[in-house]
Coordinates of C-alpha atoms and ligand atoms in Angstrom, one line a residue:
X1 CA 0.6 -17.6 -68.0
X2 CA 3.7 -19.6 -67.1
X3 CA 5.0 -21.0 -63.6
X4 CA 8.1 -21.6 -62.4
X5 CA 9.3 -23.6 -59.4
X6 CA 12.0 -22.2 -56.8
X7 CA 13.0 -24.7 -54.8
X8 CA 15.1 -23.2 -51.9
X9 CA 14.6 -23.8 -48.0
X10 CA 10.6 -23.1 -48.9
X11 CA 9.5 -24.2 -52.4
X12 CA 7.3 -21.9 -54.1
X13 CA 6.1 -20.9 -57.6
X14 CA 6.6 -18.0 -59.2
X15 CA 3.4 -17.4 -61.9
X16 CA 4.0 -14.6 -64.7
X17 CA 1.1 -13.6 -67.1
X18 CA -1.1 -10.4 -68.1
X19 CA -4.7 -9.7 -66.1
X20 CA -2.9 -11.8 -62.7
X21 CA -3.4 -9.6 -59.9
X22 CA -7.5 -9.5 -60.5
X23 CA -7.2 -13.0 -59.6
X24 CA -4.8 -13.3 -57.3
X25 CA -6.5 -13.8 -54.6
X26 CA -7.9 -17.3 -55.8
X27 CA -4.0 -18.3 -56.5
X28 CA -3.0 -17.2 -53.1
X29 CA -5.9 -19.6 -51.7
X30 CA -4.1 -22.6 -53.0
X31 CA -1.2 -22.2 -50.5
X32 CA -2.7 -20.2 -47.9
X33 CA -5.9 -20.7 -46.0
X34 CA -8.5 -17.6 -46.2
X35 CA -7.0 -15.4 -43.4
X36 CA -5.9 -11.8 -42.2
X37 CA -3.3 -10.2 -45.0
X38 CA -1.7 -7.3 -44.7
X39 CA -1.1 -5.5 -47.9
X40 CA 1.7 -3.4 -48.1
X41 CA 2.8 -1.0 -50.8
X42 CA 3.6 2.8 -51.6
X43 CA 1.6 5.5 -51.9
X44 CA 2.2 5.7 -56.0
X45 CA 1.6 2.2 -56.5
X46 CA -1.7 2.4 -54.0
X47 CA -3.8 4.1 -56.1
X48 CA -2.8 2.1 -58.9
X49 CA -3.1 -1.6 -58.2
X50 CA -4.3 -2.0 -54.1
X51 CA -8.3 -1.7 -54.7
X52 CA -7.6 -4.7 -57.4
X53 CA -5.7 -6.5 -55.3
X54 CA -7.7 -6.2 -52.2
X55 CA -11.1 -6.9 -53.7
X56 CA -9.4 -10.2 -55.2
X57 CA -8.6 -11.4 -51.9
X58 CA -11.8 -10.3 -50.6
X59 CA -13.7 -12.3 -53.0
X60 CA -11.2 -15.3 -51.6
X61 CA -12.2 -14.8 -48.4
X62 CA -9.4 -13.1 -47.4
X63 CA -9.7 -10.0 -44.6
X64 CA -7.2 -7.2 -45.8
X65 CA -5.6 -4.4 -44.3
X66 CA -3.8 -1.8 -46.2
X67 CA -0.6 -0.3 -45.0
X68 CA 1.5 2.1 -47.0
X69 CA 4.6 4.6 -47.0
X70 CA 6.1 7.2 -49.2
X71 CA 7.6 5.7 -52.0
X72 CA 11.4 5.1 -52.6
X73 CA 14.6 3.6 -51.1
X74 CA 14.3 6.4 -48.5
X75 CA 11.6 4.6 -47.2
X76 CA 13.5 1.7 -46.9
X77 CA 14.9 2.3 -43.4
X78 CA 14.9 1.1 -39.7
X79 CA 11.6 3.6 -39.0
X80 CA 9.6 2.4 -41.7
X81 CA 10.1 -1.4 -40.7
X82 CA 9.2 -0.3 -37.1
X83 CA 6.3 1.1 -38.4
X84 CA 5.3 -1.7 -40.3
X85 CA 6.3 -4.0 -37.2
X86 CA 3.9 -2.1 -35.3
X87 CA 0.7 -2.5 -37.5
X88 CA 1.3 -6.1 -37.8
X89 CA 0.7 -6.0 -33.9
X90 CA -2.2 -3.9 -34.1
X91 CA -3.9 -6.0 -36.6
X92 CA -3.4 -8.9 -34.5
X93 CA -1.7 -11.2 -37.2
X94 CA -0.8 -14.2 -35.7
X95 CA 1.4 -16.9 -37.6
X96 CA -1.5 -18.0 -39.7
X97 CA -2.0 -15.0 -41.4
X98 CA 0.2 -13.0 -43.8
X99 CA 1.8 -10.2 -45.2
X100 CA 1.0 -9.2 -49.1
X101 CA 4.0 -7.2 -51.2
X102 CA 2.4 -5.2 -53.6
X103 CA 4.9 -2.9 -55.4
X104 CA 8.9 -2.7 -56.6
X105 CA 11.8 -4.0 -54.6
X106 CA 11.6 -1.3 -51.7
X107 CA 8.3 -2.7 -50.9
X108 CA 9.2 -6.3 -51.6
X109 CA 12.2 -6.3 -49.6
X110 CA 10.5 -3.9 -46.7
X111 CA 7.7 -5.9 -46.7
X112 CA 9.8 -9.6 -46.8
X113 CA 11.8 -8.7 -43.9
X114 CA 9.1 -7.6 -41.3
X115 CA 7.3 -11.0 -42.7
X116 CA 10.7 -12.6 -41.5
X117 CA 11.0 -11.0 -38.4
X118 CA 7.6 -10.7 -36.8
X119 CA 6.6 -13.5 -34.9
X120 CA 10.2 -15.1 -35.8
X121 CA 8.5 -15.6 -39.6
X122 CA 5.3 -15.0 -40.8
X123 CA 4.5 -15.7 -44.5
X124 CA 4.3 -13.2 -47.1
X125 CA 3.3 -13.1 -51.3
X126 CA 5.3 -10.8 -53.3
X127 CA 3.7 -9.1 -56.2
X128 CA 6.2 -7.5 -57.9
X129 CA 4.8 -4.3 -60.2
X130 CA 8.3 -2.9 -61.6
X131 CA 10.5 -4.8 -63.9
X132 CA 13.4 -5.0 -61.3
X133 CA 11.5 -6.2 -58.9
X134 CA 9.5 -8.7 -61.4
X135 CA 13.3 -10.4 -63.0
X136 CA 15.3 -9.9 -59.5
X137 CA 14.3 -8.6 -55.9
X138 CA 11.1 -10.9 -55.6
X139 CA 12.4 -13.9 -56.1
X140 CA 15.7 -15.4 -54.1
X141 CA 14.3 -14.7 -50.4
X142 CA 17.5 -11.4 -49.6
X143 CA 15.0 -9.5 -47.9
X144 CA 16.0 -6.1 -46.0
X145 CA 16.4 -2.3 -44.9
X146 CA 19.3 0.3 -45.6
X147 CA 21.0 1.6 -42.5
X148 CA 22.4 5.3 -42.5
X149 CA 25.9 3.4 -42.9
X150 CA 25.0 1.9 -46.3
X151 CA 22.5 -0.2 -48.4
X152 CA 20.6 -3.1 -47.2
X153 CA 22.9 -3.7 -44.0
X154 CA 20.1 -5.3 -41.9
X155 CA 18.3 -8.3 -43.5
X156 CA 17.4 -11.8 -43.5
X157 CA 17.2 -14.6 -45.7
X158 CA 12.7 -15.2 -45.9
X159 CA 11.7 -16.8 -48.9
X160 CA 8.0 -15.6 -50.3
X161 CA 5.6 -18.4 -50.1
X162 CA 4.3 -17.5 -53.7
X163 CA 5.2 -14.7 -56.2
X164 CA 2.6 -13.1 -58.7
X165 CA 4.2 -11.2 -61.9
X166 CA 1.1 -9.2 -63.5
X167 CA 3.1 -8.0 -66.3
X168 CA 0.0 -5.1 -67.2
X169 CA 1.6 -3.5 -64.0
X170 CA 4.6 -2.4 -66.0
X171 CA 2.8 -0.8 -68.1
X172 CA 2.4 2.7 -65.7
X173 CA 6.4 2.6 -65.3
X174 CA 8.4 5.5 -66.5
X175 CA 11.2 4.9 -68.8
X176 CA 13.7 5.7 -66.8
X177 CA 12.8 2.6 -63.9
X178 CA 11.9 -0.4 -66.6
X179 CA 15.1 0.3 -68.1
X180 CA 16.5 -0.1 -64.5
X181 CA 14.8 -3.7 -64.6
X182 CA 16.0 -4.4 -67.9
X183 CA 19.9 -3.9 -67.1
X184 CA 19.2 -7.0 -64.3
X185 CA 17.2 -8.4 -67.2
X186 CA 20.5 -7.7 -70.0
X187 CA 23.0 -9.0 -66.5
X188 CA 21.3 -12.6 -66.3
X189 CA 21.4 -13.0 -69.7
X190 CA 25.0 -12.4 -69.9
X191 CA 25.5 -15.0 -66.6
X192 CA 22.7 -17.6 -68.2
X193 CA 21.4 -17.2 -71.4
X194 CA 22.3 -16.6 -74.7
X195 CA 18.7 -16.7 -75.7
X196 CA 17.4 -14.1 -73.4
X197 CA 20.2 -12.1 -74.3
X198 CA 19.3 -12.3 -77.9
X199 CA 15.6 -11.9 -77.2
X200 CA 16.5 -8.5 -75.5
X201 CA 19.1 -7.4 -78.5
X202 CA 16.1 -7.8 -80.7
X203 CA 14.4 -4.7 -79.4
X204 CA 11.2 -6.3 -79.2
X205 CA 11.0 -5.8 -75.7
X206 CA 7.5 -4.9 -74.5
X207 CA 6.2 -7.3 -76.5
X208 CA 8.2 -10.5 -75.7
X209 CA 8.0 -8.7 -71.5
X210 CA 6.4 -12.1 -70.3
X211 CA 9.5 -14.3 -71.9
X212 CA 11.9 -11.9 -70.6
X213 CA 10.7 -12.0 -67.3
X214 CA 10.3 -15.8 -66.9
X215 CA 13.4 -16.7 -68.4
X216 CA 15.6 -14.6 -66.0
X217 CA 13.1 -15.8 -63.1
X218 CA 14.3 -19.3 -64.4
X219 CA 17.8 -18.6 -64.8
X220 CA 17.3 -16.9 -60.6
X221 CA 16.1 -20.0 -59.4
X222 CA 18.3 -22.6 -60.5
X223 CA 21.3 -20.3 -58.8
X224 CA 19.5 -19.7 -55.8
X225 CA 18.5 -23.2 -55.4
X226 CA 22.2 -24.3 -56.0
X227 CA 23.2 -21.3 -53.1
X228 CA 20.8 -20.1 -51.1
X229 CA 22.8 -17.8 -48.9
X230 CA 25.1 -16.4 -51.3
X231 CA 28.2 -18.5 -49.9
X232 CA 29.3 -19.3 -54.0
X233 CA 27.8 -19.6 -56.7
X234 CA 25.0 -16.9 -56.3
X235 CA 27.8 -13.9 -56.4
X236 CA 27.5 -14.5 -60.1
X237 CA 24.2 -12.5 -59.9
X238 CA 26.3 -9.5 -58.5
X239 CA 28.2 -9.3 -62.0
X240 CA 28.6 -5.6 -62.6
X241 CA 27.8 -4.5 -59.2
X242 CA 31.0 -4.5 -57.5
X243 CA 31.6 -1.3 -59.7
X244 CA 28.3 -0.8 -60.1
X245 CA 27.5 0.2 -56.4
X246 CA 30.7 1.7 -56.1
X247 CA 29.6 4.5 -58.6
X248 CA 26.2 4.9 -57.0
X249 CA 28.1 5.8 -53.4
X250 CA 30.3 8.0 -55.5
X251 CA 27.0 9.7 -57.2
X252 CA 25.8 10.2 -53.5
X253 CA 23.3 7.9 -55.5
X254 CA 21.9 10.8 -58.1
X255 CA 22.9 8.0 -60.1
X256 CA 20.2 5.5 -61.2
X257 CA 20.8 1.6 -59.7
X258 CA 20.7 0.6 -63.5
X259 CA 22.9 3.2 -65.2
X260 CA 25.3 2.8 -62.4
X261 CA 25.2 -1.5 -63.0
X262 CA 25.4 -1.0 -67.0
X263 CA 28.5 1.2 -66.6
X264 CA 29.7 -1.7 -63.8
X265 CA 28.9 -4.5 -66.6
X266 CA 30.5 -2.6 -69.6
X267 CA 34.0 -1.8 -67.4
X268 CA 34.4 -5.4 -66.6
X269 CA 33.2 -6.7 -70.0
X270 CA 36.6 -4.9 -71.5
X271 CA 38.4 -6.5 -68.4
X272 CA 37.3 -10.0 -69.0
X273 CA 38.6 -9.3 -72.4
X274 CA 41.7 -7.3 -71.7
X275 CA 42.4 -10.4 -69.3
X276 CA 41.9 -12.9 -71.9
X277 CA 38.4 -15.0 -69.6
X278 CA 35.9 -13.3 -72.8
X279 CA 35.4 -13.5 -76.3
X280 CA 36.0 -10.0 -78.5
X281 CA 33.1 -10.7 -79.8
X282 CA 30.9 -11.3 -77.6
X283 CA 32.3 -8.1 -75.8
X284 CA 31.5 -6.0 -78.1
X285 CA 27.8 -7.5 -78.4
X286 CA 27.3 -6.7 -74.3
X287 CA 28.7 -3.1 -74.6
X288 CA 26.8 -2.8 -77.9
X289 CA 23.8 -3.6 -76.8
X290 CA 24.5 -1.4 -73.4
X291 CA 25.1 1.8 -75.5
X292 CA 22.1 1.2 -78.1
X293 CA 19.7 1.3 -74.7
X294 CA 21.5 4.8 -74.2
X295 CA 22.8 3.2 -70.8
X296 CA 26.3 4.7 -69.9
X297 CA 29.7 2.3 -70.3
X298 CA 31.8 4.7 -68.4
X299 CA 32.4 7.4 -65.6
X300 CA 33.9 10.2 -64.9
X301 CA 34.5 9.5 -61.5
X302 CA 38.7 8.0 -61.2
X303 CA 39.4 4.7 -60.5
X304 CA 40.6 5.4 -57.4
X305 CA 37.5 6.6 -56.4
X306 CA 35.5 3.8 -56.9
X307 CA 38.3 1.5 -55.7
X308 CA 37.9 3.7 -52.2
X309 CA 34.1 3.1 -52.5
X310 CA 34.5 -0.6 -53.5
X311 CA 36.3 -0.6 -50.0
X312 CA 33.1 -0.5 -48.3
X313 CA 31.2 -3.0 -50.1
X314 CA 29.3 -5.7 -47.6
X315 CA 30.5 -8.4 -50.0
X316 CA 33.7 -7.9 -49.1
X317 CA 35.8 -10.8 -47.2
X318 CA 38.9 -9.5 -45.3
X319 CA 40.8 -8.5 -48.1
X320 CA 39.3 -9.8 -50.9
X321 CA 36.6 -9.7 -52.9
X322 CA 34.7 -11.5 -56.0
X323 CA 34.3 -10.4 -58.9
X324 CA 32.4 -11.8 -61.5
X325 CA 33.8 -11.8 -65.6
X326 CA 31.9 -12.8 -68.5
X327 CA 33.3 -15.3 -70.6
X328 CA 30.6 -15.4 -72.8
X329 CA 27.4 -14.5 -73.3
X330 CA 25.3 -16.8 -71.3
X331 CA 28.7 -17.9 -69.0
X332 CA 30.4 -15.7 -66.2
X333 CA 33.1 -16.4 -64.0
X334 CA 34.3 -15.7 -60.4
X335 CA 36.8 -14.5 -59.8
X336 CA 38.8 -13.6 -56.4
X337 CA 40.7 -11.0 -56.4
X338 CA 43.1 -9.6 -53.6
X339 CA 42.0 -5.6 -52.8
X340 CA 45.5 -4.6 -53.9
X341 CA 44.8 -5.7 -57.8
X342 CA 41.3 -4.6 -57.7
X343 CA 42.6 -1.3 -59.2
X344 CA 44.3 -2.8 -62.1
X345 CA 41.5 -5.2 -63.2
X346 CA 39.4 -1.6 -63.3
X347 CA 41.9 0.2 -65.3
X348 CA 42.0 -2.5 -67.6
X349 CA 38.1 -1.9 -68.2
X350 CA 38.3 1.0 -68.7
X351 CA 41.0 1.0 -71.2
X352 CA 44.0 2.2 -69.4
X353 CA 46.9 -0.2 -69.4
X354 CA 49.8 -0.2 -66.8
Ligands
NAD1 N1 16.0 -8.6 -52.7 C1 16.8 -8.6 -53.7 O1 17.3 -9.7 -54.1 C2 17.0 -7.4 -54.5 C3 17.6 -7.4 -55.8 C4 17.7 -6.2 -56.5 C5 17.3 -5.0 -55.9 N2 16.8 -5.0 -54.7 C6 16.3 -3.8 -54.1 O2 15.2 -3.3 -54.9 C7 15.1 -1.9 -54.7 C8 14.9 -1.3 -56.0 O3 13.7 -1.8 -56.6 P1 12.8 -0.9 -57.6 O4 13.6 -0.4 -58.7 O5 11.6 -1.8 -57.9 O6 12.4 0.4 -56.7 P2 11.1 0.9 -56.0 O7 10.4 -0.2 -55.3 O8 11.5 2.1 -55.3 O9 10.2 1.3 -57.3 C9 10.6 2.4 -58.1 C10 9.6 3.4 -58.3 O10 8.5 2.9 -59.1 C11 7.3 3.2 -58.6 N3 6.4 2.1 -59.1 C12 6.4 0.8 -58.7 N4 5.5 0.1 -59.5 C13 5.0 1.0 -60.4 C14 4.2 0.9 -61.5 N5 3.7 -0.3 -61.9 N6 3.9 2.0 -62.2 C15 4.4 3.2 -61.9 N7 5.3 3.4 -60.9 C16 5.6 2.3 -60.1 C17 7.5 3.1 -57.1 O11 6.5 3.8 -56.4 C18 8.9 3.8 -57.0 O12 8.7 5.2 -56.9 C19 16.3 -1.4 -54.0 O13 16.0 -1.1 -52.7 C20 17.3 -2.6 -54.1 O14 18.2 -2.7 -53.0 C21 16.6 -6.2 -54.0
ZN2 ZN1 21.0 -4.7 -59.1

């Protein structure tokens, strides 16, 4: 097992190991006094991992309640929340009690912002049982909901008071979403780490899942810590989405989150390096790597497409935005650009020179 400290506007610990969520309930204990917790997950992940999770808790002296919702990002709306909201009020919880998020990052971040808002904050555990959710969405406090306008418009800032990574959770997960978590996995180690980079290139994955995932919760902390609300230094964790989530909007998001980022990493990889910020080298190592997972490193959607969709993105400051360019691997910079050369830095990715 291995911890790891986040130290943001709560401090917390973040414990990764195998046979964790049988025992969570004594870890939970530490920081939270036996009380009412809400358990809330999906009804794939239900069946899977709540009777663990609940009897653990029991055992602790906790009193549980189980709440869950159709799984997927459709669930991750205005309705659901309200729903959520609702139960909370039924059960009672007061501010002593607290909310437990068992499940991916629909759950997490569905379950973190009703935490945030009921009662003006309640607390709330994440226990994160996809790879995304393990190496990204529980830890860092961005909690939220989509609203029919876009992605995660409504939201707060609510760090968890604890996170618990069972890594025998991933385990059940199709192909198809662990290699979603492993393109965040691939992203940090190209914005912090050399070594976890490496680790992943050696295609001893599964077996080294516990090093992956602490190492890119490590690498999380230390740049949410340094920028908690995302004001500078955190937008280096959005490298490859800019594109990324433009080609999701323009999939009418049949397009996996992953897929979508890899393509979003690969076009500004051959950026940095048409623009002279990254090594030929080392760009060739992150698009190598990219295409031996089978991920895609282009589109066929134009430019200006994704330009019109990048238009929309939240992130966006009047009229520019930041994007973020490797330099190396385990080094990324920002960069702002004006909306007006945001076309050409694409085109350069993807090989087209003006
Ligand atoms: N808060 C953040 O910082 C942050 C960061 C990145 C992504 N996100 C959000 O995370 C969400 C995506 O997370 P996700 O990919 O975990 O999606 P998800 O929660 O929808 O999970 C994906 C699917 O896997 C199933 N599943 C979960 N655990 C399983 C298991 N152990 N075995 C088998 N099936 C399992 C779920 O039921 C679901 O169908 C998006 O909404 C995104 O906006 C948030
Ligand atoms: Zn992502």
């Amino acid at each position: 097992m291995q911890s790891i400290k986040v130290s943001a506007s709560q401090r917390y610990t973040v414990h990764i190991g195998s046979g964790l969520l049988a025992n969570c309930g004594e870890i939970i204990k530490e920081i939270i006094e036996p009380c009412k917790a809400v358990v809330v997950t999906d009804h794939t992940v239900e069946p899977l991992f709540a009777a663990c999770v609940r009897a653990s808790l029991a055992q602790a002296g906790f009193t549980t309640h189980l709440f869950t919702f159709a799984p997927g990002e459709r669930s991750k709306n205005l309705q659901t929340l309200s729903d959520l909201l609702e139960c909370f009020a039924v059960e009672q919880l007061t501010r002593s009690d607290c909310v437990i998020a068992l499940g991916g990052g629909v759950v997490g971040d569905l379950s973190g912002f009703a935490a945030g808002c009921y009662l003006r904050g309640i607390r709330y555990v994440q226990l994160p049982t996809t790879l995304l959710a393990a190496v990204d969405s529980s830890v860092g406090g961005k909690t939220g909901v989509d609203l029919s306008a876009g992605k995660n418009l409504a939201g707060l800032f609510w760090q968890p008071s604890a996170v618990i990574c069972d890594t025998d959770c991933l385990a059940t997960l199709p192909h198809e979403i662990f290699l979603d978590g492993l393109v965040e996995a691939i992203k940090t180690g190209i914005l912090g780490s050399e070594e976890l980079f490496a680790l992943i290139e050696s295609g001893a994955i599964r077996e080294n899942t516990e090093d992956i995932i602490a190492s890119c919760v490590a690498i999380k902390a230390s740049v949410v810590a340094s920028d908690e609300r995302e004001s500078g230094a955190r937008k280096v964790l959005n490298l490859g989405h800019t594109v990324g989530h433009a080609l999701e909007a323009c999939s009418n998001y049949s397009l996996s989150h992953g897929s979508a980022v890899a393509a979003g990493i690969a076009i500004m990889t051959r950026a940095a390096m048409a623009l002279g910020t990254c090594d030929l080298q080392d760009a060739q190592r992150i698009v190598q790597l990219l295409e031996s997972l089978g991920l895609p490193l282009e589109t066929e959607y134009s430019t200006e497409q994704l330009v019109q969709a990048a238009l929309h993105d939240k992130k966006r400051a009047g009229d520019t935005l930041t994007l973020v360019l490797p330099e190396r691997i385990g080094s990324c910079v920002l960069r702002e650009v004006n909306l007006s050369e945001l076309s050409g830095i694409i085109d350069k990715g993807r090989g087209k020179h003006q």
